[in-house]
GROMACS .gro file of C-alpha atoms in nm:
model
  295
    1MET     CA    1   2.940  -4.145   3.714
    2PRO     CA    2   3.037  -4.249   4.070
    3ILE     CA    3   3.181  -3.909   4.163
    4LEU     CA    4   2.872  -3.721   4.041
    5LYS     CA    5   2.645  -3.968   4.222
    6TRP     CA    6   2.842  -3.912   4.542
    7PHE     CA    7   2.810  -3.535   4.510
    8LEU     CA    8   2.433  -3.560   4.463
    9THR     CA    9   2.364  -3.813   4.740
   10SER     CA   10   2.594  -3.708   5.025
   11GLY     CA   11   2.545  -3.415   5.257
   12PHE     CA   12   2.908  -3.307   5.226
   13GLY     CA   13   2.902  -3.326   4.847
   14LEU     CA   14   2.574  -3.137   4.813
   15MET     CA   15   2.684  -2.863   5.051
   16LEU     CA   16   3.021  -2.827   4.880
   17LEU     CA   17   2.849  -2.810   4.542
   18ALA     CA   18   2.603  -2.550   4.674
   19ALA     CA   19   2.889  -2.338   4.808
   20PHE     CA   20   3.064  -2.359   4.471
   21VAL     CA   21   2.748  -2.258   4.284
   22PHE     CA   22   2.694  -1.963   4.520
   23SER     CA   23   3.055  -1.853   4.468
   24LEU     CA   24   3.001  -1.859   4.091
   25ALA     CA   25   2.694  -1.643   4.148
   26ASP     CA   26   2.909  -1.407   4.356
   27VAL     CA   27   3.158  -1.371   4.070
   28LEU     CA   28   2.881  -1.308   3.818
   29THR     CA   29   2.713  -1.059   4.052
   30LYS     CA   30   3.038  -0.864   4.080
   31TYR     CA   31   3.048  -0.831   3.702
   32LEU     CA   32   2.680  -0.745   3.659
   33THR     CA   33   2.691  -0.470   3.923
   34SER     CA   34   2.944  -0.291   3.703
   35GLN     CA   35   2.711  -0.313   3.402
   36LEU     CA   36   2.355  -0.271   3.532
   37PRO     CA   37   2.166  -0.094   3.813
   38ILE     CA   38   2.168  -0.300   4.130
   39MET     CA   39   1.789  -0.294   4.168
   40GLN     CA   40   1.749  -0.433   3.818
   41ILE     CA   41   1.968  -0.729   3.912
   42ALA     CA   42   1.773  -0.778   4.234
   43PHE     CA   43   1.428  -0.758   4.073
   44ILE     CA   44   1.514  -1.008   3.798
   45ARG     CA   45   1.651  -1.248   4.059
   46PHE     CA   46   1.333  -1.221   4.267
   47LEU     CA   47   1.103  -1.241   3.963
   48LEU     CA   48   1.267  -1.562   3.843
   49GLY     CA   49   1.236  -1.708   4.191
   50VAL     CA   50   0.862  -1.636   4.206
   51MET     CA   51   0.804  -1.766   3.851
   52LEU     CA   52   0.987  -2.093   3.918
   53LEU     CA   53   0.861  -2.159   4.271
   54TRP     CA   54   0.492  -2.073   4.216
   55PRO     CA   55   0.415  -2.374   3.989
   56ILE     CA   56   0.625  -2.605   4.207
   57LEU     CA   57   0.433  -2.508   4.520
   58SER     CA   58   0.099  -2.531   4.338
   59SER     CA   59   0.179  -2.877   4.198
   60ARG     CA   60   0.258  -3.000   4.549
   61GLY     CA   61  -0.062  -2.857   4.691
   62ILE     CA   62   0.125  -2.618   4.921
   63SER     CA   63  -0.079  -2.310   5.011
   64LEU     CA   64   0.088  -1.989   4.898
   65ARG     CA   65  -0.038  -1.825   5.214
   66GLY     CA   66   0.183  -2.045   5.431
   67ASN     CA   67   0.170  -2.045   5.809
   68GLN     CA   68   0.274  -1.766   6.044
   69THR     CA   69   0.235  -1.519   5.758
   70LYS     CA   70   0.366  -1.229   5.967
   71ILE     CA   71   0.691  -1.417   6.034
   72LEU     CA   72   0.723  -1.508   5.665
   73ILE     CA   73   0.677  -1.145   5.561
   74LEU     CA   74   0.929  -1.019   5.818
   75ARG     CA   75   1.177  -1.287   5.711
   76GLY     CA   76   1.128  -1.180   5.350
   77LEU     CA   77   1.177  -0.814   5.444
   78PHE     CA   78   1.503  -0.865   5.634
   79GLY     CA   79   1.632  -1.113   5.377
   80THR     CA   80   1.559  -0.865   5.098
   81LEU     CA   81   1.733  -0.577   5.277
   82SER     CA   82   2.030  -0.806   5.339
   83PHE     CA   83   2.046  -0.895   4.970
   84PHE     CA   84   2.026  -0.529   4.864
   85CYS     CA   85   2.316  -0.443   5.096
   86LEU     CA   86   2.515  -0.746   4.981
   87LEU     CA   87   2.482  -0.640   4.617
   88GLN     CA   88   2.601  -0.289   4.704
   89SER     CA   89   2.889  -0.429   4.906
   90ILE     CA   90   3.000  -0.660   4.625
   91ALA     CA   91   2.986  -0.367   4.384
   92LEU     CA   92   3.205  -0.139   4.597
   93ILE     CA   93   3.471  -0.354   4.766
   94PRO     CA   94   3.679  -0.663   4.677
   95LEU     CA   95   3.463  -0.973   4.634
   96ALA     CA   96   3.635  -1.174   4.907
   97ASN     CA   97   3.594  -0.891   5.159
   98ALA     CA   98   3.221  -0.861   5.084
   99ILE     CA   99   3.162  -1.235   5.124
  100VAL     CA  100   3.369  -1.261   5.442
  101LEU     CA  101   3.178  -0.969   5.595
  102PHE     CA  102   2.849  -1.138   5.507
  103TYR     CA  103   2.965  -1.450   5.689
  104THR     CA  104   2.978  -1.259   6.016
  105PHE     CA  105   2.602  -1.319   6.041
  106PRO     CA  106   2.639  -1.594   6.309
  107LEU     CA  107   2.749  -1.316   6.547
  108PHE     CA  108   2.425  -1.130   6.484
  109VAL     CA  109   2.218  -1.450   6.509
  110ALA     CA  110   2.355  -1.507   6.859
  111LEU     CA  111   2.292  -1.145   6.959
  112PHE     CA  112   1.941  -1.123   6.811
  113SER     CA  113   1.842  -1.462   6.956
  114PHE     CA  114   1.940  -1.328   7.299
  115VAL     CA  115   1.768  -0.990   7.256
  116PHE     CA  116   1.440  -1.106   7.101
  117PHE     CA  117   1.400  -1.465   7.225
  118LYS     CA  118   1.605  -1.460   7.547
  119THR     CA  119   1.826  -1.745   7.426
  120PRO     CA  120   2.119  -1.753   7.672
  121ILE     CA  121   2.465  -1.656   7.548
  122GLU     CA  122   2.748  -1.859   7.700
  123LYS     CA  123   3.081  -1.705   7.801
  124GLY     CA  124   3.252  -1.886   7.516
  125GLU     CA  125   3.007  -1.734   7.269
  126ILE     CA  126   3.080  -1.385   7.404
  127LEU     CA  127   3.452  -1.444   7.340
  128LEU     CA  128   3.378  -1.570   6.988
  129ILE     CA  129   3.161  -1.267   6.915
  130GLY     CA  130   3.445  -1.045   7.035
  131ALA     CA  131   3.690  -1.228   6.809
  132GLY     CA  132   3.454  -1.181   6.516
  133LEU     CA  133   3.426  -0.807   6.584
  134ILE     CA  134   3.806  -0.779   6.590
  135GLY     CA  135   3.808  -0.963   6.257
  136ILE     CA  136   3.565  -0.710   6.112
  137TYR     CA  137   3.784  -0.424   6.236
  138LEU     CA  138   4.093  -0.574   6.069
  139LEU     CA  139   3.906  -0.652   5.749
  140ILE     CA  140   3.782  -0.296   5.715
  141ASP     CA  141   4.145  -0.177   5.755
  142PRO     CA  142   4.222  -0.005   6.087
  143ASP     CA  143   4.419   0.270   5.914
  144PHE     CA  144   4.128   0.336   5.676
  145HIS     CA  145   4.361   0.332   5.376
  146SER     CA  146   4.099   0.169   5.156
  147PHE     CA  147   3.778   0.231   5.348
  148ASN     CA  148   3.458   0.297   5.157
  149ALA     CA  149   3.085   0.261   5.208
  150GLY     CA  150   3.096  -0.095   5.075
  151TYR     CA  151   3.220  -0.213   5.415
  152ILE     CA  152   2.924  -0.052   5.588
  153PHE     CA  153   2.689  -0.222   5.342
  154GLY     CA  154   2.869  -0.551   5.408
  155ILE     CA  155   2.810  -0.523   5.783
  156LEU     CA  156   2.447  -0.417   5.727
  157SER     CA  157   2.401  -0.717   5.497
  158SER     CA  158   2.530  -0.947   5.768
  159GLY     CA  159   2.316  -0.787   6.037
  160MET     CA  160   1.998  -0.802   5.830
  161GLY     CA  161   2.088  -1.157   5.727
  162GLY     CA  162   2.134  -1.253   6.091
  163MET     CA  163   1.786  -1.127   6.174
  164ALA     CA  164   1.650  -1.316   5.873
  165MET     CA  165   1.814  -1.636   6.003
  166VAL     CA  166   1.650  -1.593   6.343
  167LEU     CA  167   1.312  -1.551   6.173
  168ILE     CA  168   1.379  -1.853   5.950
  169HIS     CA  169   1.423  -2.061   6.265
  170GLN     CA  170   1.077  -1.948   6.379
  171ALA     CA  171   0.918  -1.996   6.035
  172ARG     CA  172   1.057  -2.349   5.993
  173GLN     CA  173   0.848  -2.471   6.284
  174THR     CA  174   0.536  -2.461   6.065
  175ASN     CA  175   0.664  -2.402   5.708
  176GLY     CA  176   0.881  -2.587   5.458
  177PRO     CA  177   1.190  -2.434   5.294
  178LEU     CA  178   1.016  -2.372   4.959
  179ILE     CA  179   0.741  -2.149   5.096
  180ILE     CA  180   0.995  -1.958   5.308
  181TYR     CA  181   1.212  -1.895   5.003
  182PHE     CA  182   0.903  -1.807   4.796
  183TYR     CA  183   0.807  -1.532   5.041
  184PHE     CA  184   1.163  -1.399   5.027
  185CYS     CA  185   1.140  -1.371   4.648
  186LEU     CA  186   0.786  -1.229   4.662
  187ILE     CA  187   0.868  -0.958   4.918
  188GLY     CA  188   1.194  -0.884   4.740
  189GLY     CA  189   1.016  -0.845   4.408
  190ILE     CA  190   0.758  -0.609   4.554
  191LEU     CA  191   1.019  -0.390   4.726
  192SER     CA  192   1.257  -0.374   4.430
  193PHE     CA  193   0.992  -0.318   4.159
  194PRO     CA  194   0.956   0.065   4.199
  195PHE     CA  195   1.336   0.108   4.188
  196PHE     CA  196   1.353  -0.132   3.895
  197LEU     CA  197   1.111   0.085   3.696
  198ARG     CA  198   1.286   0.411   3.785
  199GLY     CA  199   1.633   0.296   3.681
  200PHE     CA  200   1.539   0.041   3.414
  201GLU     CA  201   1.789  -0.012   3.136
  202ILE     CA  202   1.728  -0.256   2.852
  203PRO     CA  203   2.025  -0.493   2.865
  204ASP     CA  204   2.176  -0.632   2.548
  205PHE     CA  205   2.125  -1.002   2.479
  206PRO     CA  206   2.445  -1.128   2.651
  207LEU     CA  207   2.373  -0.926   2.966
  208GLY     CA  208   2.011  -1.038   2.965
  209MET     CA  209   2.117  -1.401   2.948
  210LEU     CA  210   2.367  -1.348   3.230
  211LEU     CA  211   2.090  -1.201   3.446
  212ILE     CA  212   1.873  -1.506   3.386
  213PHE     CA  213   2.170  -1.734   3.448
  214LEU     CA  214   2.239  -1.559   3.779
  215GLY     CA  215   1.881  -1.611   3.894
  216LEU     CA  216   1.898  -1.979   3.801
  217MET     CA  217   2.232  -2.027   3.979
  218LEU     CA  218   2.098  -1.875   4.300
  219LEU     CA  219   1.792  -2.099   4.286
  220ILE     CA  220   2.001  -2.410   4.208
  221GLY     CA  221   2.236  -2.327   4.495
  222GLN     CA  222   1.938  -2.294   4.729
  223VAL     CA  223   1.794  -2.629   4.617
  224LEU     CA  224   2.132  -2.804   4.658
  225MET     CA  225   2.172  -2.656   5.006
  226ASN     CA  226   1.821  -2.756   5.115
  227GLN     CA  227   1.880  -3.108   4.981
  228GLY     CA  228   2.215  -3.126   5.158
  229PHE     CA  229   2.054  -3.055   5.493
  230LYS     CA  230   1.856  -3.377   5.451
  231PHE     CA  231   2.180  -3.578   5.463
  232CYS     CA  232   2.377  -3.395   5.733
  233LYS     CA  233   2.329  -3.205   6.056
  234ALA     CA  234   2.253  -2.835   6.032
  235SER     CA  235   2.575  -2.742   6.212
  236GLU     CA  236   2.786  -2.960   5.981
  237GLY     CA  237   2.616  -2.825   5.669
  238SER     CA  238   2.663  -2.466   5.783
  239LEU     CA  239   3.035  -2.521   5.832
  240ILE     CA  240   3.076  -2.681   5.489
  241MET     CA  241   2.892  -2.389   5.331
  242MET     CA  242   3.165  -2.158   5.461
  243SER     CA  243   3.383  -2.296   5.181
  244GLU     CA  244   3.204  -2.033   4.970
  245ILE     CA  245   3.449  -1.785   5.124
  246VAL     CA  246   3.744  -1.985   4.989
  247PHE     CA  247   3.593  -2.026   4.642
  248ALA     CA  248   3.496  -1.658   4.620
  249GLY     CA  249   3.835  -1.548   4.753
  250ILE     CA  250   4.024  -1.749   4.491
  251ALA     CA  251   3.793  -1.625   4.215
  252GLY     CA  252   3.826  -1.264   4.327
  253PHE     CA  253   4.205  -1.291   4.328
  254LEU     CA  254   4.227  -1.462   3.988
  255ILE     CA  255   3.953  -1.277   3.800
  256TYR     CA  256   3.934  -0.933   3.961
  257GLN     CA  257   4.290  -0.912   4.097
  258ASP     CA  258   4.157  -0.848   4.448
  259PRO     CA  259   4.444  -0.781   4.692
  260ILE     CA  260   4.515  -1.036   4.966
  261THR     CA  261   4.667  -0.843   5.258
  262LEU     CA  262   4.783  -0.960   5.601
  263HIS     CA  263   4.497  -0.764   5.763
  264PHE     CA  264   4.251  -0.945   5.536
  265LEU     CA  265   4.392  -1.292   5.615
  266ILE     CA  266   4.396  -1.239   5.992
  267GLY     CA  267   4.052  -1.076   5.990
  268ALA     CA  268   3.904  -1.349   5.771
  269LEU     CA  269   4.047  -1.623   5.994
  270LEU     CA  270   3.901  -1.458   6.304
  271ILE     CA  271   3.560  -1.421   6.138
  272ILE     CA  272   3.557  -1.777   6.003
  273GLY     CA  273   3.682  -1.914   6.334
  274SER     CA  274   3.417  -1.729   6.531
  275GLY     CA  275   3.148  -1.847   6.290
  276VAL     CA  276   3.264  -2.208   6.318
  277GLY     CA  277   3.275  -2.183   6.697
  278LEU     CA  278   2.929  -2.028   6.723
  279ASN     CA  279   2.782  -2.297   6.499
  280LEU     CA  280   2.941  -2.572   6.706
  281MET     CA  281   2.830  -2.419   7.035
  282SER     CA  282   2.476  -2.378   6.904
  283ARG     CA  283   2.440  -2.757   6.930
  284ARG     CA  284   2.430  -2.718   7.308
  285SER     CA  285   2.188  -2.426   7.312
  286ARG     CA  286   1.826  -2.384   7.208
  287ARG     CA  287   1.942  -2.183   6.909
  288SER     CA  288   1.954  -2.382   6.586
  289PRO     CA  289   2.277  -2.375   6.384
  290VAL     CA  290   2.247  -2.116   6.113
  291SER     CA  291   2.275  -2.185   5.743
  292PRO     CA  292   2.429  -1.929   5.508
  293ASN     CA  293   2.259  -1.808   5.190
  294ALA     CA  294   1.921  -1.882   5.333
  295GLN     CA  295   1.850  -1.526   5.243
   0.00000   0.00000   0.00000
Protein backbone atom coordinates (compact mmCIF):
# COMPACT_ATOMS: atom_id res chain seq x y z
CA MET A 1 0.00 0.00 0.00
CA PRO A 2 1.49 3.37 -1.05
CA ILE A 3 0.37 5.19 2.11
CA LEU A 4 1.82 2.51 4.42
CA LYS A 5 5.06 2.48 2.42
CA TRP A 6 5.31 6.25 2.77
CA PHE A 7 4.79 6.05 6.53
CA LEU A 8 7.54 3.44 6.88
CA THR A 9 10.11 5.11 4.60
CA SER A 10 9.81 8.82 5.37
CA GLY A 11 11.11 10.59 8.44
CA PHE A 12 7.89 12.55 8.90
CA GLY A 13 5.73 9.44 8.58
CA LEU A 14 7.84 7.36 10.95
CA MET A 15 7.95 10.11 13.57
CA LEU A 16 4.21 10.74 13.32
CA LEU A 17 3.55 7.01 13.62
CA ALA A 18 5.89 6.79 16.64
CA ALA A 19 4.09 9.70 18.32
CA PHE A 20 0.74 8.00 17.70
CA VAL A 21 1.98 4.69 19.14
CA PHE A 22 3.35 6.47 22.22
CA SER A 23 0.01 8.25 22.70
CA LEU A 24 -1.77 4.89 22.59
CA ALA A 25 0.67 3.68 25.23
CA ASP A 26 -0.18 6.78 27.29
CA VAL A 27 -3.89 5.95 27.13
CA LEU A 28 -3.28 2.34 28.11
CA THR A 29 -0.95 3.40 30.92
CA LYS A 30 -3.66 5.66 32.33
CA TYR A 31 -6.03 2.69 32.50
CA LEU A 32 -3.49 0.24 33.92
CA THR A 33 -2.44 2.61 36.72
CA SER A 34 -6.02 2.44 37.99
CA GLN A 35 -5.92 -1.37 38.03
CA LEU A 36 -2.39 -2.39 39.07
CA PRO A 37 0.49 -1.12 41.24
CA ILE A 38 2.67 1.32 39.32
CA MET A 39 5.88 -0.60 40.01
CA GLN A 40 4.34 -3.75 38.57
CA ILE A 41 3.62 -1.89 35.34
CA ALA A 42 7.15 -0.48 35.29
CA PHE A 43 8.89 -3.79 35.98
CA ILE A 44 6.98 -5.67 33.27
CA ARG A 45 7.80 -2.91 30.79
CA PHE A 46 11.51 -3.08 31.65
CA LEU A 47 11.56 -6.90 31.71
CA LEU A 48 10.05 -7.12 28.23
CA GLY A 49 12.58 -4.59 26.97
CA VAL A 50 15.52 -6.62 28.29
CA MET A 51 14.08 -9.91 26.97
CA LEU A 52 13.53 -8.50 23.48
CA LEU A 53 16.71 -6.44 23.17
CA TRP A 54 19.18 -8.99 24.59
CA PRO A 55 18.91 -11.47 21.67
CA ILE A 56 18.89 -8.63 19.13
CA LEU A 57 22.11 -7.17 20.52
CA SER A 58 23.72 -10.62 20.77
CA SER A 59 22.78 -11.50 17.17
CA ARG A 60 24.42 -8.29 15.96
CA GLY A 61 27.58 -8.93 17.95
CA ILE A 62 27.08 -5.82 20.09
CA SER A 63 28.76 -6.10 23.49
CA LEU A 64 26.27 -5.82 26.34
CA ARG A 65 28.89 -3.90 28.29
CA GLY A 66 28.75 -1.00 25.85
CA ASN A 67 31.09 1.97 26.01
CA GLN A 68 31.22 4.67 28.68
CA THR A 69 29.46 2.29 31.07
CA LYS A 70 29.21 4.93 33.80
CA ILE A 71 27.32 7.26 31.44
CA LEU A 72 25.03 4.41 30.35
CA ILE A 73 24.23 3.54 33.97
CA LEU A 74 23.55 7.18 34.90
CA ARG A 75 21.37 7.60 31.82
CA GLY A 76 19.46 4.47 32.80
CA LEU A 77 19.07 5.75 36.37
CA PHE A 78 17.68 9.17 35.42
CA GLY A 79 15.52 7.69 32.66
CA THR A 80 14.08 5.18 35.12
CA LEU A 81 13.30 7.83 37.74
CA SER A 82 11.67 9.92 35.02
CA PHE A 83 9.50 6.99 33.98
CA PHE A 84 8.47 6.25 37.58
CA CYS A 85 7.41 9.88 38.05
CA LEU A 86 5.62 9.93 34.69
CA LEU A 87 3.57 6.87 35.65
CA GLN A 88 2.61 8.50 38.95
CA SER A 89 1.73 11.73 37.18
CA ILE A 90 -0.46 9.97 34.61
CA ALA A 91 -2.22 8.13 37.43
CA LEU A 92 -3.05 11.29 39.41
CA ILE A 93 -3.83 14.07 36.92
CA PRO A 94 -5.52 14.37 33.50
CA LEU A 95 -3.59 12.55 30.78
CA ALA A 96 -3.03 15.64 28.62
CA ASN A 97 -1.66 17.61 31.58
CA ALA A 98 0.81 14.84 32.45
CA ILE A 99 2.09 14.56 28.87
CA VAL A 100 2.37 18.33 28.40
CA LEU A 101 4.34 18.63 31.65
CA PHE A 102 6.68 15.87 30.49
CA TYR A 103 7.32 17.83 27.29
CA THR A 104 8.85 20.66 29.28
CA PHE A 105 12.07 18.62 29.31
CA PRO A 106 13.79 20.82 26.65
CA LEU A 107 13.88 23.56 29.30
CA PHE A 108 15.80 21.26 31.63
CA VAL A 109 18.07 20.05 28.83
CA ALA A 110 19.14 23.64 28.17
CA LEU A 111 19.68 24.30 31.89
CA PHE A 112 21.55 21.06 32.62
CA SER A 113 23.71 21.43 29.49
CA PHE A 114 24.76 24.85 30.78
CA VAL A 115 25.34 23.72 34.38
CA PHE A 116 27.21 20.47 33.71
CA PHE A 117 28.81 21.00 30.28
CA LYS A 118 29.08 24.80 30.13
CA THR A 119 27.04 24.94 26.91
CA PRO A 120 26.19 28.64 26.45
CA ILE A 121 22.56 29.74 26.80
CA GLU A 122 21.54 32.50 24.39
CA LYS A 123 19.26 35.37 25.41
CA GLY A 124 16.50 33.95 23.24
CA GLU A 125 16.75 30.63 25.04
CA ILE A 126 16.42 32.37 28.41
CA LEU A 127 13.20 34.00 27.20
CA LEU A 128 11.90 30.65 25.94
CA ILE A 129 12.72 28.98 29.26
CA GLY A 130 10.83 31.77 31.03
CA ALA A 131 7.84 31.26 28.74
CA GLY A 132 7.91 27.55 29.48
CA LEU A 133 7.96 28.17 33.23
CA ILE A 134 4.94 30.47 32.89
CA GLY A 135 3.24 27.68 30.94
CA ILE A 136 3.92 25.25 33.79
CA TYR A 137 2.47 27.72 36.29
CA LEU A 138 -0.72 28.09 34.25
CA LEU A 139 -1.01 24.37 33.66
CA ILE A 140 -0.77 23.59 37.36
CA ASP A 141 -3.60 26.12 37.96
CA PRO A 142 -2.51 29.37 39.65
CA ASP A 143 -5.52 29.31 41.98
CA PHE A 144 -4.72 25.72 43.01
CA HIS A 145 -8.33 24.67 42.48
CA SER A 146 -7.30 21.25 41.21
CA PHE A 147 -3.72 20.95 42.42
CA ASN A 148 -2.41 17.57 43.51
CA ALA A 149 0.90 15.77 43.79
CA GLY A 150 0.57 14.52 40.20
CA TYR A 151 1.77 17.92 38.98
CA ILE A 152 4.90 17.68 41.11
CA PHE A 153 5.57 14.20 39.72
CA GLY A 154 5.04 15.59 36.21
CA ILE A 155 7.67 18.28 36.73
CA LEU A 156 10.06 15.76 38.33
CA SER A 157 9.53 13.44 35.37
CA SER A 158 10.45 16.24 32.99
CA GLY A 159 13.50 17.25 35.03
CA MET A 160 14.81 13.70 35.31
CA GLY A 161 14.04 13.17 31.62
CA GLY A 162 15.97 16.31 30.74
CA MET A 163 19.02 15.02 32.58
CA ALA A 164 18.62 11.66 30.82
CA MET A 165 18.58 13.47 27.45
CA VAL A 166 21.82 15.28 28.27
CA LEU A 167 23.43 11.94 29.18
CA ILE A 168 22.05 10.35 26.00
CA HIS A 169 23.88 13.01 23.99
CA GLN A 170 27.11 11.97 25.71
CA ALA A 171 26.42 8.23 25.37
CA ARG A 172 25.61 8.47 21.65
CA GLN A 173 29.17 9.52 20.90
CA THR A 174 30.34 5.92 21.42
CA ASN A 175 27.13 3.84 21.65
CA GLY A 176 24.22 2.97 19.38
CA PRO A 177 20.56 3.56 20.32
CA LEU A 178 19.87 -0.12 21.08
CA ILE A 179 22.52 -0.48 23.78
CA ILE A 180 21.46 2.85 25.34
CA TYR A 181 17.85 1.70 25.48
CA PHE A 182 18.93 -1.73 26.78
CA TYR A 183 20.72 -0.14 29.74
CA PHE A 184 17.61 1.93 30.47
CA CYS A 185 15.52 -1.25 30.63
CA LEU A 186 18.19 -3.12 32.61
CA ILE A 187 18.63 -0.41 35.25
CA GLY A 188 14.87 0.13 35.38
CA GLY A 189 14.27 -3.57 35.92
CA ILE A 190 16.82 -3.76 38.73
CA LEU A 191 15.43 -0.69 40.53
CA SER A 192 11.77 -1.67 40.19
CA PHE A 193 12.18 -5.37 41.06
CA PRO A 194 12.11 -5.01 44.91
CA PHE A 195 8.98 -2.84 44.72
CA PHE A 196 7.47 -5.26 42.21
CA LEU A 197 7.89 -8.14 44.67
CA ARG A 198 6.53 -6.19 47.63
CA GLY A 199 3.34 -5.06 45.89
CA PHE A 200 2.90 -7.93 43.43
CA GLU A 201 -0.64 -8.74 42.39
CA ILE A 202 -1.46 -11.55 39.97
CA PRO A 203 -3.38 -9.85 37.16
CA ASP A 204 -6.23 -11.61 35.43
CA PHE A 205 -5.67 -12.70 31.83
CA PRO A 206 -6.98 -9.52 30.13
CA LEU A 207 -4.87 -7.27 32.37
CA GLY A 208 -1.83 -9.48 31.85
CA MET A 209 -2.22 -9.23 28.09
CA LEU A 210 -2.62 -5.45 28.31
CA LEU A 211 0.63 -5.24 30.30
CA ILE A 212 2.47 -7.20 27.62
CA PHE A 213 0.82 -5.10 24.91
CA LEU A 214 1.97 -1.91 26.66
CA GLY A 215 5.56 -3.12 26.77
CA LEU A 216 5.44 -4.02 23.08
CA MET A 217 3.92 -0.65 22.13
CA LEU A 218 6.64 1.26 23.97
CA LEU A 219 9.33 -0.80 22.25
CA ILE A 220 7.69 -0.41 18.82
CA GLY A 221 7.39 3.34 19.37
CA GLN A 222 11.08 3.50 20.27
CA VAL A 223 12.08 1.53 17.15
CA LEU A 224 9.92 3.74 14.90
CA MET A 225 11.42 6.88 16.42
CA ASN A 226 15.00 5.62 16.05
CA GLN A 227 14.28 4.66 12.43
CA GLY A 228 12.70 8.04 11.78
CA PHE A 229 15.85 9.85 12.87
CA LYS A 230 17.66 8.13 10.00
CA PHE A 231 15.47 10.01 7.50
CA CYS A 232 15.23 13.46 9.09
CA LYS A 233 17.22 15.91 11.16
CA ALA A 234 17.11 15.51 14.93
CA SER A 235 15.48 18.91 15.39
CA GLU A 236 12.78 18.14 12.81
CA GLY A 237 12.07 14.72 14.30
CA SER A 238 11.83 16.14 17.80
CA LEU A 239 9.25 18.70 16.68
CA ILE A 240 7.15 16.07 14.90
CA MET A 241 7.22 13.89 18.02
CA MET A 242 5.48 16.70 19.91
CA SER A 243 2.31 15.64 18.08
CA GLU A 244 2.07 13.05 20.88
CA ILE A 245 0.66 15.90 22.99
CA VAL A 246 -2.16 16.41 20.48
CA PHE A 247 -2.96 12.70 20.19
CA ALA A 248 -2.88 12.19 23.97
CA GLY A 249 -4.95 15.33 24.56
CA ILE A 250 -7.68 14.20 22.16
CA ALA A 251 -7.68 10.69 23.65
CA GLY A 252 -7.83 12.03 27.20
CA PHE A 253 -10.79 14.25 26.33
CA LEU A 254 -12.70 11.52 24.47
CA ILE A 255 -11.93 8.51 26.66
CA TYR A 256 -11.35 9.93 30.15
CA GLN A 257 -13.41 13.13 29.83
CA ASP A 258 -10.38 15.22 30.82
CA PRO A 259 -11.32 18.92 31.11
CA ILE A 260 -9.87 21.38 28.59
CA THR A 261 -9.65 24.75 30.35
CA LEU A 262 -8.36 28.12 29.14
CA HIS A 263 -5.45 27.87 31.60
CA PHE A 264 -4.55 24.49 30.12
CA LEU A 265 -4.68 25.72 26.51
CA ILE A 266 -2.56 28.82 27.17
CA GLY A 267 -0.10 26.89 29.34
CA ALA A 268 0.20 24.07 26.80
CA LEU A 269 0.81 26.53 23.95
CA LEU A 270 3.54 28.28 25.93
CA ILE A 271 5.20 24.96 26.79
CA ILE A 272 4.98 23.62 23.23
CA GLY A 273 6.15 26.94 21.81
CA SER A 274 9.13 27.09 24.13
CA GLY A 275 10.02 23.48 23.31
CA VAL A 276 9.83 24.16 19.58
CA GLY A 277 11.94 27.30 19.95
CA LEU A 278 14.59 25.58 22.05
CA ASN A 279 14.85 22.72 19.56
CA LEU A 280 15.23 25.16 16.66
CA MET A 281 17.82 27.26 18.48
CA SER A 282 19.79 24.14 19.41
CA ARG A 283 20.81 23.90 15.74
CA ARG A 284 23.06 26.92 16.29
CA SER A 285 24.55 25.71 19.56
CA ARG A 286 26.74 22.77 20.52
CA ARG A 287 23.75 21.17 22.21
CA SER A 288 22.05 18.51 20.09
CA PRO A 289 18.29 18.78 19.56
CA VAL A 290 16.53 16.59 22.06
CA SER A 291 14.23 13.73 21.19
CA PRO A 292 11.24 12.90 23.37
CA ASN A 293 10.51 9.42 24.71
CA ALA A 294 14.15 8.53 24.59
CA GLN A 295 13.64 7.62 28.18
